[in-house]
Short mmCIF file of C-alpha atoms and ligand atoms in Angstrom, two decimals:
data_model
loop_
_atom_site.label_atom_id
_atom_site.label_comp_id
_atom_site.label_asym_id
_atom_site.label_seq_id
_atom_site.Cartn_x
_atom_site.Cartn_y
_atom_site.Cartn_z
CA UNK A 1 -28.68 -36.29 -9.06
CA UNK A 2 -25.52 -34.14 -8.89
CA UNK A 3 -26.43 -30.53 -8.95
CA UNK A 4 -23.55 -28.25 -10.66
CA UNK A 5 -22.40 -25.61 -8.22
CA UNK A 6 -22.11 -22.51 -9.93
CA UNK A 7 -18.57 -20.85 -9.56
CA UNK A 8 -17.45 -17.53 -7.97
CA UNK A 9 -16.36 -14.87 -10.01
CA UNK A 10 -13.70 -13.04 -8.46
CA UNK A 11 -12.51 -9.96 -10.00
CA UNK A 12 -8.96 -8.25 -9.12
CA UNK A 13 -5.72 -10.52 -8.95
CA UNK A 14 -4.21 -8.58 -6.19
CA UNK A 15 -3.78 -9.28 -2.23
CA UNK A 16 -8.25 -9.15 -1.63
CA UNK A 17 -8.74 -11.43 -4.40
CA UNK A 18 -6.35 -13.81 -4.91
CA UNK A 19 -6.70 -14.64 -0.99
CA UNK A 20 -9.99 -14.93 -1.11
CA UNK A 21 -10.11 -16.71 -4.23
CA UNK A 22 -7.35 -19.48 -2.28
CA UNK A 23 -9.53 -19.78 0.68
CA UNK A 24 -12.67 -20.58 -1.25
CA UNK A 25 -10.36 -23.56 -3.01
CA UNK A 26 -9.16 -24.85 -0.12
CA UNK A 27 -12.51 -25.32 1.34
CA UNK A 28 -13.68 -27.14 -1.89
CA UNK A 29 -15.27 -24.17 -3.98
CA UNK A 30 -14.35 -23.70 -7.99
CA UNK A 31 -13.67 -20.15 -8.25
CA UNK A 32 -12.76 -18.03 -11.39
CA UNK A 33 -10.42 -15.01 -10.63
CA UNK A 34 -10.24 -12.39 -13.19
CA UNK A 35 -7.80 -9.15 -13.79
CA UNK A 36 -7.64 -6.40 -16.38
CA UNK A 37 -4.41 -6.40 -15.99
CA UNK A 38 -1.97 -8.94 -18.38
CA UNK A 39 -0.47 -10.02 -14.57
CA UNK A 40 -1.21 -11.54 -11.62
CA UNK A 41 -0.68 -9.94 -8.06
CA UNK A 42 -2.15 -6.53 -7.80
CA UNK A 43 -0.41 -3.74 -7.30
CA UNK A 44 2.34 -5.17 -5.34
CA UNK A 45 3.68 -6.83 -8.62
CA UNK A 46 7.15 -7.31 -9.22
CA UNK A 47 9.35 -8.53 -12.14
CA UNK A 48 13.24 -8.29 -13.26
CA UNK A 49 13.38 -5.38 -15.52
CA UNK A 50 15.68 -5.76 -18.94
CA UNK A 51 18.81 -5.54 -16.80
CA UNK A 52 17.77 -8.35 -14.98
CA UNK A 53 16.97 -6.35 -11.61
CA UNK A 54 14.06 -7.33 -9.41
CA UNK A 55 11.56 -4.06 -9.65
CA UNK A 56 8.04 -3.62 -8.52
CA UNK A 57 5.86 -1.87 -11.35
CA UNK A 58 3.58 0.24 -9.40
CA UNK A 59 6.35 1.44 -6.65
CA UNK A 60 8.23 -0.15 -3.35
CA UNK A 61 6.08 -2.83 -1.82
CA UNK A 62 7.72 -3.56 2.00
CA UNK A 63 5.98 -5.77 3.87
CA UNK A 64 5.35 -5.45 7.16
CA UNK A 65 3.12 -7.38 9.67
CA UNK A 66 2.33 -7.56 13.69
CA UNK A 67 -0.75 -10.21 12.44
CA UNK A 68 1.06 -13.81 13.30
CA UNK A 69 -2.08 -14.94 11.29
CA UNK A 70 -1.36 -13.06 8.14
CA UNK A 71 2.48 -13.85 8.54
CA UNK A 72 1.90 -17.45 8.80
CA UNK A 73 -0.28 -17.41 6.16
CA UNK A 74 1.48 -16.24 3.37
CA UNK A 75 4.77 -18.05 4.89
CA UNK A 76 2.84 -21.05 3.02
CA UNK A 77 3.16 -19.91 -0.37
CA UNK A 78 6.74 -17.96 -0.01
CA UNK A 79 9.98 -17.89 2.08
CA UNK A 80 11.52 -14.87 3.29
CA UNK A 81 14.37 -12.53 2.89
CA UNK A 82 14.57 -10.09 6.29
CA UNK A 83 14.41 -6.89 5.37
CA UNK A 84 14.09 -3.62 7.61
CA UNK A 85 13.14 -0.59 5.65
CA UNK A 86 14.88 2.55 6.04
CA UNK A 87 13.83 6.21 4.31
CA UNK A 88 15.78 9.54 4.73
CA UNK A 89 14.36 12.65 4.04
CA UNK A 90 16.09 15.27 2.44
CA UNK A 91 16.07 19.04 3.64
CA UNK A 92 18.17 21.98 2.24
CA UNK A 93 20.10 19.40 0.64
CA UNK A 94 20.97 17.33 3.95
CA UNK A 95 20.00 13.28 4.26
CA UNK A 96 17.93 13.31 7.35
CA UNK A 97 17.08 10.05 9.68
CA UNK A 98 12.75 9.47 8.61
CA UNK A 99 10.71 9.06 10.80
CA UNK A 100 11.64 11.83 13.20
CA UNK A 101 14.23 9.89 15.95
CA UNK A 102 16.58 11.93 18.42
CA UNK A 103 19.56 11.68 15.38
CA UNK A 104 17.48 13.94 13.39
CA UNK A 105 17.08 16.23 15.99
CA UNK A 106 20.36 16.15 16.96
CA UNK A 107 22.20 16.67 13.31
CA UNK A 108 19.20 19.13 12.02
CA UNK A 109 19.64 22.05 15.29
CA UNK A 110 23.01 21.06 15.69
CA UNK A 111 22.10 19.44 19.29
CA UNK A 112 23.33 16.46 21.77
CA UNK A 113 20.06 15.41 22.83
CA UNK A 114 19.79 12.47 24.53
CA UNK A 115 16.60 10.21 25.02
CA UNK A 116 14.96 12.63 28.10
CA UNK A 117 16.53 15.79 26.11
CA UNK A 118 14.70 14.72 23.01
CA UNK A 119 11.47 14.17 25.10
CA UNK A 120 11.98 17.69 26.18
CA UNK A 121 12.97 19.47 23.12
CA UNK A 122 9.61 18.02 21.47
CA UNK A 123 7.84 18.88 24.57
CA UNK A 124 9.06 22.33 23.60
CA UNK A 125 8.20 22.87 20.22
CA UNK A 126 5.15 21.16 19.82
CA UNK A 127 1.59 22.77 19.14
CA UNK A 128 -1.17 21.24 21.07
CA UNK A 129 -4.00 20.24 19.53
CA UNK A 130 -7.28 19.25 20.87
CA UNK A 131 -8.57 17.51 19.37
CA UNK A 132 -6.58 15.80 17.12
CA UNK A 133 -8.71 15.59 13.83
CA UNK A 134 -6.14 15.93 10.95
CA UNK A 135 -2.98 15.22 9.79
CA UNK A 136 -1.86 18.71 9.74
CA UNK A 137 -3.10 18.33 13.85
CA UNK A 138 -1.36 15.32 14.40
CA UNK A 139 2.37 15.93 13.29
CA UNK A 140 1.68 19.67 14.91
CA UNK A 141 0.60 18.55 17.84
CA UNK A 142 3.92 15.51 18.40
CA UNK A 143 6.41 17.70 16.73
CA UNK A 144 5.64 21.60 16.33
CA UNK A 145 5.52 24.29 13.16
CA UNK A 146 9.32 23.75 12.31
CA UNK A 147 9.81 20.09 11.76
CA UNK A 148 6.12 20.25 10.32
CA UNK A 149 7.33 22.30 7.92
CA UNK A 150 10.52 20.71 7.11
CA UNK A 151 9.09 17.11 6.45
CA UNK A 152 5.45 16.97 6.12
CA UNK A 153 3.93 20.17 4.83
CA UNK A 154 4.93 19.96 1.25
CA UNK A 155 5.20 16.30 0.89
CA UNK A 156 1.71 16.20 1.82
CA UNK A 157 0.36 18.88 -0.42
CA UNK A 158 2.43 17.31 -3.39
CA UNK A 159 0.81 13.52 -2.46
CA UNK A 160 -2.48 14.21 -2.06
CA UNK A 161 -2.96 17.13 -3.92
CA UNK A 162 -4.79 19.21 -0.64
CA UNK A 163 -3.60 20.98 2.31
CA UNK A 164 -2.73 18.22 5.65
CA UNK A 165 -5.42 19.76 7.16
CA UNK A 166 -7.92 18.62 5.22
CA UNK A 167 -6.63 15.01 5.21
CA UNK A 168 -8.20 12.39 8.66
CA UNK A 169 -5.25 12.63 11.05
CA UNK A 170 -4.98 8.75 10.01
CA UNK A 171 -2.69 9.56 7.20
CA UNK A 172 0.38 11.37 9.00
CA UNK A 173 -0.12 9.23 12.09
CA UNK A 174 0.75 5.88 10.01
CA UNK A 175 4.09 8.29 10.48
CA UNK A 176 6.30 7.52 14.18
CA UNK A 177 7.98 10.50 16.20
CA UNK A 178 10.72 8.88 17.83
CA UNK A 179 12.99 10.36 21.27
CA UNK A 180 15.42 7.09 20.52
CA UNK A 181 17.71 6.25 17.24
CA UNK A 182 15.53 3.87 16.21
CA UNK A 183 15.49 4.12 12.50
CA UNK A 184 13.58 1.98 10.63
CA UNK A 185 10.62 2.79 9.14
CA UNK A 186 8.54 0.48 10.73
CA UNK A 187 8.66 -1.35 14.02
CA UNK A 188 6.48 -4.68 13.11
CA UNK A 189 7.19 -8.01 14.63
CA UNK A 190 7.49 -9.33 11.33
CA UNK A 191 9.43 -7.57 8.29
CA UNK A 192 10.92 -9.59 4.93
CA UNK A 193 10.41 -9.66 1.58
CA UNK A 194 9.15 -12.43 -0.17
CA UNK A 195 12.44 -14.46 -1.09
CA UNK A 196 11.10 -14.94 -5.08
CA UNK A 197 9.11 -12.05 -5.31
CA UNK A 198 5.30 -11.32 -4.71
CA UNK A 199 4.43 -12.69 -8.12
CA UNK A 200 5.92 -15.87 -7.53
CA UNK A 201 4.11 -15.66 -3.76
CA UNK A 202 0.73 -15.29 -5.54
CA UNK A 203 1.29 -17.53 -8.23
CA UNK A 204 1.92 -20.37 -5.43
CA UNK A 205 -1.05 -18.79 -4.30
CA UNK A 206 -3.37 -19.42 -6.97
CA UNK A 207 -1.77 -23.15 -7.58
CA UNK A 208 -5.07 -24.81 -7.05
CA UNK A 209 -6.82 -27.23 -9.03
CA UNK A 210 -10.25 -25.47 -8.31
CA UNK A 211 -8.86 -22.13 -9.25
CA UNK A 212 -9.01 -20.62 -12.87
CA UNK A 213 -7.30 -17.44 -13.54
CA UNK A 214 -7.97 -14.99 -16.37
CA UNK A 215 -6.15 -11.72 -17.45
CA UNK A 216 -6.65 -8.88 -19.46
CA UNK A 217 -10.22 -8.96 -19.29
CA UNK A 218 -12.67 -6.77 -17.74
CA UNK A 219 -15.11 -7.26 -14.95
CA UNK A 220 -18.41 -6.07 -17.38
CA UNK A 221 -17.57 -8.63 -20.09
CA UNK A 222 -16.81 -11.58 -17.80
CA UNK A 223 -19.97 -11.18 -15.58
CA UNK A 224 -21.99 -11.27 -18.65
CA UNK A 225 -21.38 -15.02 -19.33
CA UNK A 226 -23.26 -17.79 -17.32
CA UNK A 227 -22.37 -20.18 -14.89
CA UNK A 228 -21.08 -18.15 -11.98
CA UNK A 229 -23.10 -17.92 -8.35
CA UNK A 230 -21.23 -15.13 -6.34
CA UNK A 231 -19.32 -12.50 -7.08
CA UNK A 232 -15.97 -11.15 -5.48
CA UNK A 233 -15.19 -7.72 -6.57
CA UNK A 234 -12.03 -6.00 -5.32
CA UNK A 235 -11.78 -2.82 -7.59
CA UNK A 236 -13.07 0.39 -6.89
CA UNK A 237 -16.55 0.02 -5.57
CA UNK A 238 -17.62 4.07 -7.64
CA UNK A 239 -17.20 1.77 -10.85
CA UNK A 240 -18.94 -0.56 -9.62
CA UNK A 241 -21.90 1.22 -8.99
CA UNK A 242 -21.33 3.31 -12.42
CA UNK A 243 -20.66 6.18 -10.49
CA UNK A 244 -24.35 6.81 -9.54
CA UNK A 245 -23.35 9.05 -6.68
CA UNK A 246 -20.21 10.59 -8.67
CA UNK A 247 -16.20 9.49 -8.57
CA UNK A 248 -15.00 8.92 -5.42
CA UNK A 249 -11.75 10.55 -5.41
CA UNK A 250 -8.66 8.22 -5.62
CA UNK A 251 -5.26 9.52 -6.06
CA UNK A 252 -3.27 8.39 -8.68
CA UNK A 253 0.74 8.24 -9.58
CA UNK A 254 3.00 8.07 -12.48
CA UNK A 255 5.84 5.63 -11.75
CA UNK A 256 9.21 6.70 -13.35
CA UNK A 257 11.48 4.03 -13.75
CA UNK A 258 14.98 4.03 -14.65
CA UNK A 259 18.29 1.89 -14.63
CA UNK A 260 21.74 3.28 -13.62
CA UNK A 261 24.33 0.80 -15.52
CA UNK A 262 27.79 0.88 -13.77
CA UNK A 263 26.29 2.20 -10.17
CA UNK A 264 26.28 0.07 -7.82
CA UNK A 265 24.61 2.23 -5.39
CA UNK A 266 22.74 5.34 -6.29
CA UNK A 267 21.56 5.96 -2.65
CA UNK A 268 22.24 4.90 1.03
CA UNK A 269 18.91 3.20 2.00
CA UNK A 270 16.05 1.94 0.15
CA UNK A 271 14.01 5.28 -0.33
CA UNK A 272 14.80 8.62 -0.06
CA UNK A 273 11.97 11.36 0.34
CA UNK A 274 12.03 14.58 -0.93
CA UNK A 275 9.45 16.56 0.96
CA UNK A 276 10.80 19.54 -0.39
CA UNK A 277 12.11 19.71 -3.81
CA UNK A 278 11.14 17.82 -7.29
CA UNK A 279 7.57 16.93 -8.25
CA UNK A 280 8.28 13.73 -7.44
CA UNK A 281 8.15 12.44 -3.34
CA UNK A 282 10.44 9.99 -3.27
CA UNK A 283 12.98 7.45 -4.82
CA UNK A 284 13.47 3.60 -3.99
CA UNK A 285 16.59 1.55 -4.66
CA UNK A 286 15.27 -1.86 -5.26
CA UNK A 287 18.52 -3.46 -5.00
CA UNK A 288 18.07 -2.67 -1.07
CA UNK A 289 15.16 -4.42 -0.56
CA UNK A 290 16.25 -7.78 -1.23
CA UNK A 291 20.12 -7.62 -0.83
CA UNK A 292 20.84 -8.29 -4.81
CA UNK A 293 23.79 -8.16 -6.38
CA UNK A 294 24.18 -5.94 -9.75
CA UNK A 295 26.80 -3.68 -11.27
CA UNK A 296 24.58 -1.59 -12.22
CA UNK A 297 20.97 -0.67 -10.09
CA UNK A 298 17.13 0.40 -10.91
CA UNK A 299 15.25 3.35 -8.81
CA UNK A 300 11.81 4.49 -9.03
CA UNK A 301 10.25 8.24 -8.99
CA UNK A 302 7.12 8.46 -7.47
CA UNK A 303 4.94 11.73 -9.45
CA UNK A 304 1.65 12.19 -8.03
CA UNK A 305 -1.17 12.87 -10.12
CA UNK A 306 -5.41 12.91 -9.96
CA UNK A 307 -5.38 11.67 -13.29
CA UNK A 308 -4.42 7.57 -13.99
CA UNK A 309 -5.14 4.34 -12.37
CA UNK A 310 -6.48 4.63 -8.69
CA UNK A 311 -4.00 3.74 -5.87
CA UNK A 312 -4.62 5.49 -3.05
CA UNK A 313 -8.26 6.31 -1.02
CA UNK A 314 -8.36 10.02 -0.14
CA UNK A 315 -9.50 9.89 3.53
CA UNK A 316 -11.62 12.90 4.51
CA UNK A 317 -14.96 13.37 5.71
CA UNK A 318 -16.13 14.32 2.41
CA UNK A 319 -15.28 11.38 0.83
CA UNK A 320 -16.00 9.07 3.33
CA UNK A 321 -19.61 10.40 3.35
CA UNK A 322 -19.50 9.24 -0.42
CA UNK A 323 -18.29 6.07 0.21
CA UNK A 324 -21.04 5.73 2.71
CA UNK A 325 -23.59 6.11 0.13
CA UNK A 326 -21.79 3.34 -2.24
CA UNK A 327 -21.30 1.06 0.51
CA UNK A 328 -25.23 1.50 1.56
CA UNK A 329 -25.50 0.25 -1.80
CA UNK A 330 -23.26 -2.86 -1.69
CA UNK A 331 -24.81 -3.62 1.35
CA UNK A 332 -27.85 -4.91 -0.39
CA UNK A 333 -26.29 -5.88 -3.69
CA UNK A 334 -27.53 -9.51 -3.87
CA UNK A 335 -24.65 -12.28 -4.38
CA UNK A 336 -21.87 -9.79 -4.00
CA UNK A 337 -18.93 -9.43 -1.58
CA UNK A 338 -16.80 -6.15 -1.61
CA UNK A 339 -13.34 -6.11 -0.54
CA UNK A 340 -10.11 -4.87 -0.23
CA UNK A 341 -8.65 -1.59 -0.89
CA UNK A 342 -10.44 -0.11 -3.72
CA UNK A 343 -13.37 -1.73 -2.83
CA UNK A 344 -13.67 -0.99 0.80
CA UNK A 345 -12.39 2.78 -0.09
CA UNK A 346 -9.34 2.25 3.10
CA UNK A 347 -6.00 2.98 3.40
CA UNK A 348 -5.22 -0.56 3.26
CA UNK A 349 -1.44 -1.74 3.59
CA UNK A 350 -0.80 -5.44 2.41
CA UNK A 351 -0.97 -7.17 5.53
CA UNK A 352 -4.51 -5.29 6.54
CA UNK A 353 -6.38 -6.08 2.92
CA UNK A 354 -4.91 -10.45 3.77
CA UNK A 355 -6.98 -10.14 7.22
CA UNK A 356 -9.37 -8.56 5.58
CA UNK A 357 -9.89 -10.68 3.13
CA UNK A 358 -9.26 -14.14 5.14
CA UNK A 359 -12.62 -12.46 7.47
CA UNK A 360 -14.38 -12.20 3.84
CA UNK A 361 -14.21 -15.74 2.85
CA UNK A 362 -14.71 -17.04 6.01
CA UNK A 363 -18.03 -15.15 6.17
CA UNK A 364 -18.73 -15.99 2.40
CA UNK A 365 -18.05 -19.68 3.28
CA UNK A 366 -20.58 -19.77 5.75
CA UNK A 367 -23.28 -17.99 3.30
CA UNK A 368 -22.48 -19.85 -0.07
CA UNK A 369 -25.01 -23.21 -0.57
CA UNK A 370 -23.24 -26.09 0.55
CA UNK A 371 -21.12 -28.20 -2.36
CA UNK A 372 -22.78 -31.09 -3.34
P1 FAD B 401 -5.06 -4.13 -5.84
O1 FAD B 401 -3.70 -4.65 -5.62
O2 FAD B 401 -5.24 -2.74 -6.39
O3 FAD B 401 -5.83 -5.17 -6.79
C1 FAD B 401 -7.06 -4.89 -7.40
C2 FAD B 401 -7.02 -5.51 -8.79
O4 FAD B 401 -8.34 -5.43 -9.36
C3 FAD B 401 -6.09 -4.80 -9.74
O5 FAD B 401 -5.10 -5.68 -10.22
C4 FAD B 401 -7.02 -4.29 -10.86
O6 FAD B 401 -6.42 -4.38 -12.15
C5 FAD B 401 -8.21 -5.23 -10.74
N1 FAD B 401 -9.45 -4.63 -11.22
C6 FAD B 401 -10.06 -3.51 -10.76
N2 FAD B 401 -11.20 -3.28 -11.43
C7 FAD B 401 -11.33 -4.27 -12.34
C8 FAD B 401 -12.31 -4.58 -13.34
N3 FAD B 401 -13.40 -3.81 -13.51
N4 FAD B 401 -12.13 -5.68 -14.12
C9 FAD B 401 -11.02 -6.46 -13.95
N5 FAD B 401 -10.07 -6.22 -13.02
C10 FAD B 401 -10.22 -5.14 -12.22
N6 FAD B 401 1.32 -1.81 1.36
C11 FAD B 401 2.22 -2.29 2.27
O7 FAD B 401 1.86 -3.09 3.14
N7 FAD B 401 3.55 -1.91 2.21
C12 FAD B 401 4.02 -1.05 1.27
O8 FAD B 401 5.22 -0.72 1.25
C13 FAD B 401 3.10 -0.53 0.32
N8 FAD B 401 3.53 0.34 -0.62
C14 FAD B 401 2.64 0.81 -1.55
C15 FAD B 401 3.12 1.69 -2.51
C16 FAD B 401 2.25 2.19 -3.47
C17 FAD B 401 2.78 3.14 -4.50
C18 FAD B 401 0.88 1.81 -3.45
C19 FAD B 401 -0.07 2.35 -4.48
C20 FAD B 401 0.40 0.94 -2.49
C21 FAD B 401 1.28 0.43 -1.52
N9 FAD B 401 0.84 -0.46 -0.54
C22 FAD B 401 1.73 -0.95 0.39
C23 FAD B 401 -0.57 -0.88 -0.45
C24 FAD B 401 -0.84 -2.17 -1.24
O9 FAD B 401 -0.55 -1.95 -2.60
C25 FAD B 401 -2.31 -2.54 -1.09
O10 FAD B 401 -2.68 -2.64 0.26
C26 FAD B 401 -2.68 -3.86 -1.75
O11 FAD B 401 -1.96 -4.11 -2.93
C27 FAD B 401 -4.17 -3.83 -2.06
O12 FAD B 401 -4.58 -5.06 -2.58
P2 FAD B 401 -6.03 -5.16 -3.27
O13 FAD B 401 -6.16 -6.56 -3.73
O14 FAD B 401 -7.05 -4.58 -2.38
O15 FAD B 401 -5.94 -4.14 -4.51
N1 UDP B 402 4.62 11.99 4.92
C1 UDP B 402 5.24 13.21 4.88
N2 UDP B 402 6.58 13.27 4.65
C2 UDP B 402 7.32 12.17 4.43
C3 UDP B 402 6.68 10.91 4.46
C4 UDP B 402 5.33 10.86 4.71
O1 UDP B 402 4.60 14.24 5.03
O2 UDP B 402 8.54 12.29 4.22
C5 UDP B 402 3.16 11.95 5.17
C6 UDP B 402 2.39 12.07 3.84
O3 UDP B 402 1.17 12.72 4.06
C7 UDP B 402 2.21 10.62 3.47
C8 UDP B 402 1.87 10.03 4.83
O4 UDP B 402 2.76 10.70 5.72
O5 UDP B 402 1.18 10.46 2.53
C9 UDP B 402 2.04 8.52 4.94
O6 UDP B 402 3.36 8.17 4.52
P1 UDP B 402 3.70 6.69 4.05
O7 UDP B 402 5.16 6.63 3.80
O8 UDP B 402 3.11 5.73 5.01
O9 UDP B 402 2.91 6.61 2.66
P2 UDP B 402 2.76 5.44 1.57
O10 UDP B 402 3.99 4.57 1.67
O11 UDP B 402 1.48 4.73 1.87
O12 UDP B 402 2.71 6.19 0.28
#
């Protein structure tokens, strides 16, 4: 007799979900992925906006990888356009070089430093700290009160919402301090942007005869039905748990979008941060990020705020003694896996929640009943 294998539930269309939900097919398993949301992809979902320019809803999404894995991975559901970010930061008025390189140095004091002379100058000016425990330590300690002051102080405080000292040194060290002119934002062996978009990468993703997707529908009313075996759950892991121990904190933004018709290019690079001025932290040019052609263009103003969907983990001791106490709980919820960003309460970037989640199925694979 053929026994029916119940299906997984997976909840959360984004990067966690939709990879594990892929793996699972592959190997054979009928999984149903769910999403509040009316779209596919997660945060990092993109679309042409009424002027027909490619935009990503919930801000700039660059991808960046030194995982061959996780490259070669997704290179089976998308192509690539190369694409090396670059940022400027803006003080008194002035487009500066971000991260920190030798140019910035050299057009902010008005120097000719070269490679040894920027070694030196930073040698100079920095604070030491030891030990190095948070961010307000860590850019301090590499680059000194000035330059601390200039680019991170106030972009921090108007991010997070708290002083850089009370944020893990994590945060500011995701940040470079470069003595060359090396000026792109990251350094990864592999940078692009998904040639069609990240929608189109996950709905190539989720192209699977043993995969059923569902949107708009919430996680409560969907577990309530019968016929599923495991769960998946990729949101925030507080809700989960109905907050039992409280809200773990999870900072939030309001995404301003707008469309310039007739500019061709509103700024030089793809963002532009404004540690300094505005209660917003930054603009992106999403023309930049895949080369597109447009008369006119479409930026994006970042606003944080504690209120509104959660995007970002808030890593301090504080809350990561929280999270301890809701992960001691997931721990021994029966038929559950947690994962990705939300769910795993980390400062996650795209390629981190794919290995993440290609470790989760794996595991999950080896634990589910075998398919009869
Ligand atoms: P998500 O993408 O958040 O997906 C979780 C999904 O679960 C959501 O779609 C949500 O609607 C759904 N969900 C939650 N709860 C429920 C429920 N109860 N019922 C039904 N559905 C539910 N990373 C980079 O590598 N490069 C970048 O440049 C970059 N830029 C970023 C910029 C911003 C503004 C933000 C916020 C993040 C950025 N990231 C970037 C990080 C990246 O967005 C995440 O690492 C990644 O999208 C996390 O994937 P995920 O699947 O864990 O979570
Ligand atoms: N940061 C800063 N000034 C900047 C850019 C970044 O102080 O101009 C600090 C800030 O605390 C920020 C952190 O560095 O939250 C990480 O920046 P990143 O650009 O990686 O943030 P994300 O893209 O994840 O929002």
């Amino acid at each position: 007799m053929r026994v029916a294998v119940p299906r997984t539930l997976i909840t959360g269309a984004g990067f966690a979900g939709s990879v594990v939900a892929r793996e699972l097919a592959d190997a054979g398993r009928k999984v149903h992925l769910i999403d509040r949301r009316s779209h596919i992809a997660g945060n990092a979902f993109d679309e042409h906006d009424l002027h027909g320019v490619q935009i990503h809803r919930y801000g700039p999404h660059i991808f960046h990888t030194n995982s061959e894995r996780v490259w070669t991975y997704l290179s089976r559901f998308t192509e690539w356009h190369p694409y090396e970010h670059r940022v400027r930061g803006v003080v008194n008025g002035k487009h500066y070089p971000f991260p920190i390189n030798r140019d910035t140095l050299n057009q902010l004091y008005g120097l000719d430093l070269d490679e040894e002379g920027a070694a030196a100058f930073l040698d100079r000016v920095r604070e030491p700290r030891d030990p190095v425990q948070s961010s307000e330590d860590v850019v301090l300690n590499s680059v000194g009160r000035d330059l601390y002051e200039k680019f991170f102080l106030n972009y921090t405080r108007k991010q997070w919402g708290v002083e850089p000292s009370e944020l893990k040194a994590g945060v500011a060290a995701r940040i470079p301090v470069r003595t060359n002119t090396d000026d792109r934002y990251f350094t990864d062996t592999f940078q692009a942007m998904p040639l069609h978009g990240y929608t189109k990468m996950f709905e190539n993703m989720l192209d699977h005869p043993n995969i059923t997707v569902e949107l708009g529908v919430e996680f409560s009313e969907v577990r309530q039905r019968a016929g599923f075996g495991h769960v998946v759950y990729t949101g925030p892991i507080d809700a989960y748990f109905d907050y039992r121990f409280g809200r773990l904190p999870y900072r939030s933004l309001r995404f301003e979008h707008e469309h310039l018709p007739g500019v061709e290019q509103f700024q030089p690079v793809g963002t532009v941060n404004y540690p300094n001025d505005h209660a917003y932290t930054r603009i992106t040019e999403f023309k930049h990020l895949k080369g597109q052609q447009h008369s006119g263009t479409s930026i994006v103003r970042e606003y944080p705020q504690a209120e509104g969907d959660p995007y970002y983990p808030i890593p301090n001791d504080e809350n990561e003694a929280l999270f301890k106490q809701y992960q001691a709980l997931a721990e021994v919820e029966p038929g559950v896996s947690f994962v990705g960003r939300l769910a795993e309460y980390r400062y996650y970037n795209m390629d981190q929640v794919v290995g993440a989640a290609l470790v989760a199925a794996q595991r999950l694979l080896g634990q589910l009943a075998p398919q009869i």
